[in-house]
């Protein structure tokens, strides 16, 4: 399977720049006294919003096509392109929170499958498996890539499955951050 971009610094920077322009124009519109000037600013905001949506759609289209191909007609308990993007951002935040440097994030992998529907135990015994999607992402220098996506099954009341695997260098950074400011006592005296 060809790796598909999930995140890309240039695309995300473009979207952030468009969001900033929209926020600035919205602030100017709120302060505009003349109706003509406010309506002109509103037109600019709409134009930038459409440009932002087009940029996002164009960027996510290959990912959406791949997932649509795998999911088929199934919609519930599957993974969409927005779920994959959210998963990448969530993991990036987790790595940032754990103190992993950008350099050592490269090589990190995530495997994810959503959970099944929630139901009573009596129904769960009778119900069969639901179609779902299992995805695997890998962090590269400029963002995340979808390296594997396949159809899977999940059962009623089954929890979601998520595993984050980091490189040894990233693990060392996590341990160093977690134990920062803590030392081990050398004496074995009990108090």
mmCIF file of N, CA, C and O in Angstrom, residues 3 6 14 21 23 40 46 48 58-59 61-62 72 81 84-85 87 89 93 126 136 148 151 164 169 188:
data_model
loop_
_atom_site.group_PDB
_atom_site.id
_atom_site.type_symbol
_atom_site.label_atom_id
_atom_site.label_comp_id
_atom_site.label_asym_id
_atom_site.label_seq_id
_atom_site.Cartn_x
_atom_site.Cartn_y
_atom_site.Cartn_z
ATOM 1 N N UNK A 3 1.985 4.825 0.999
ATOM 2 C CA UNK A 3 1.770 5.672 2.168
ATOM 3 C C UNK A 3 1.021 6.930 1.752
ATOM 4 O O UNK A 3 1.323 7.534 0.721
ATOM 5 N N UNK A 6 -1.046 12.187 6.040
ATOM 6 C CA UNK A 6 -2.110 12.506 6.978
ATOM 7 C C UNK A 6 -1.944 13.941 7.455
ATOM 8 O O UNK A 6 -2.895 14.684 7.576
ATOM 9 N N UNK A 14 -0.574 26.691 5.865
ATOM 10 C CA UNK A 14 -1.470 27.425 4.967
ATOM 11 C C UNK A 14 -2.843 27.580 5.599
ATOM 12 O O UNK A 14 -3.428 28.664 5.593
ATOM 13 N N UNK A 21 -6.178 35.058 8.995
ATOM 14 C CA UNK A 21 -6.761 36.124 8.169
ATOM 15 C C UNK A 21 -8.262 36.249 8.422
ATOM 16 O O UNK A 21 -8.796 37.354 8.518
ATOM 17 N N UNK A 23 -9.893 35.417 11.172
ATOM 18 C CA UNK A 23 -10.084 36.011 12.503
ATOM 19 C C UNK A 23 -9.852 37.521 12.472
ATOM 20 O O UNK A 23 -10.616 38.284 13.070
ATOM 21 N N UNK A 40 -18.291 44.287 2.700
ATOM 22 C CA UNK A 40 -17.078 43.968 1.941
ATOM 23 C C UNK A 40 -16.190 42.994 2.726
ATOM 24 O O UNK A 40 -15.656 42.034 2.176
ATOM 25 N N UNK A 46 -15.923 35.124 3.571
ATOM 26 C CA UNK A 46 -16.507 33.977 2.868
ATOM 27 C C UNK A 46 -15.526 33.396 1.853
ATOM 28 O O UNK A 46 -15.386 32.190 1.731
ATOM 29 N N UNK A 48 -12.196 33.570 1.896
ATOM 30 C CA UNK A 48 -11.109 32.886 2.593
ATOM 31 C C UNK A 48 -11.584 31.568 3.209
ATOM 32 O O UNK A 48 -10.847 30.578 3.220
ATOM 33 N N UNK A 58 -8.714 19.113 -0.684
ATOM 34 C CA UNK A 58 -7.708 18.646 -1.640
ATOM 35 C C UNK A 58 -6.631 17.834 -0.929
ATOM 36 O O UNK A 58 -6.161 16.822 -1.445
ATOM 37 N N UNK A 59 -6.260 18.263 0.255
ATOM 38 C CA UNK A 59 -5.227 17.567 1.009
ATOM 39 C C UNK A 59 -5.722 16.211 1.507
ATOM 40 O O UNK A 59 -5.005 15.218 1.464
ATOM 41 N N UNK A 61 -8.257 14.398 0.302
ATOM 42 C CA UNK A 61 -8.940 13.574 -0.698
ATOM 43 C C UNK A 61 -8.316 12.183 -0.876
ATOM 44 O O UNK A 61 -9.040 11.184 -0.874
ATOM 45 N N UNK A 62 -6.990 12.038 -1.037
ATOM 46 C CA UNK A 62 -6.430 10.679 -1.188
ATOM 47 C C UNK A 62 -6.698 9.794 0.026
ATOM 48 O O UNK A 62 -6.989 8.611 -0.123
ATOM 49 N N UNK A 72 -16.272 0.645 2.372
ATOM 50 C CA UNK A 72 -17.429 0.287 1.550
ATOM 51 C C UNK A 72 -18.641 1.078 1.992
ATOM 52 O O UNK A 72 -18.583 2.294 2.158
ATOM 53 N N UNK A 81 -11.428 10.054 7.365
ATOM 54 C CA UNK A 81 -10.201 10.847 7.228
ATOM 55 C C UNK A 81 -10.060 11.856 8.364
ATOM 56 O O UNK A 81 -8.955 12.148 8.818
ATOM 57 N N UNK A 84 -8.688 10.023 11.402
ATOM 58 C CA UNK A 84 -7.253 9.773 11.260
ATOM 59 C C UNK A 84 -6.466 11.043 11.555
ATOM 60 O O UNK A 84 -5.454 11.013 12.262
ATOM 61 N N UNK A 85 -6.936 12.169 11.049
ATOM 62 C CA UNK A 85 -6.279 13.449 11.308
ATOM 63 C C UNK A 85 -6.319 13.780 12.804
ATOM 64 O O UNK A 85 -5.315 14.207 13.387
ATOM 65 N N UNK A 87 -6.549 11.610 15.239
ATOM 66 C CA UNK A 87 -5.667 10.640 15.897
ATOM 67 C C UNK A 87 -4.213 11.097 15.815
ATOM 68 O O UNK A 87 -3.473 11.031 16.802
ATOM 69 N N UNK A 89 -3.131 14.227 15.420
ATOM 70 C CA UNK A 89 -2.971 15.423 16.263
ATOM 71 C C UNK A 89 -2.955 15.070 17.745
ATOM 72 O O UNK A 89 -2.173 15.619 18.514
ATOM 73 N N UNK A 93 0.156 15.653 20.311
ATOM 74 C CA UNK A 93 -0.006 16.348 21.593
ATOM 75 C C UNK A 93 0.513 15.478 22.735
ATOM 76 O O UNK A 93 1.195 15.970 23.640
ATOM 77 N N UNK A 126 -26.298 -12.100 21.605
ATOM 78 C CA UNK A 126 -26.977 -12.462 20.353
ATOM 79 C C UNK A 126 -26.367 -11.767 19.136
ATOM 80 O O UNK A 126 -26.474 -12.263 18.025
ATOM 81 N N UNK A 136 -3.056 2.099 10.683
ATOM 82 C CA UNK A 136 -1.714 2.203 11.259
ATOM 83 C C UNK A 136 -1.058 3.435 10.647
ATOM 84 O O UNK A 136 -1.018 3.573 9.423
ATOM 85 N N UNK A 148 -1.031 1.660 6.754
ATOM 86 C CA UNK A 148 -1.877 0.487 6.593
ATOM 87 C C UNK A 148 -3.300 0.836 6.995
ATOM 88 O O UNK A 148 -3.521 1.530 7.984
ATOM 89 N N UNK A 151 -9.966 -3.542 6.683
ATOM 90 C CA UNK A 151 -11.243 -3.839 7.295
ATOM 91 C C UNK A 151 -11.019 -4.758 8.491
ATOM 92 O O UNK A 151 -10.164 -5.631 8.461
ATOM 93 N N UNK A 164 0.417 2.976 20.858
ATOM 94 C CA UNK A 164 1.417 3.919 20.373
ATOM 95 C C UNK A 164 2.783 3.298 20.654
ATOM 96 O O UNK A 164 3.094 2.984 21.798
ATOM 97 N N UNK A 169 14.944 5.960 21.456
ATOM 98 C CA UNK A 169 15.369 7.325 21.807
ATOM 99 C C UNK A 169 14.198 8.120 22.393
ATOM 100 O O UNK A 169 14.367 8.867 23.367
ATOM 101 N N UNK A 188 19.139 1.993 52.849
ATOM 102 C CA UNK A 188 18.044 1.041 52.842
ATOM 103 C C UNK A 188 17.288 1.079 54.172
ATOM 104 O O UNK A 188 16.567 0.139 54.496
#
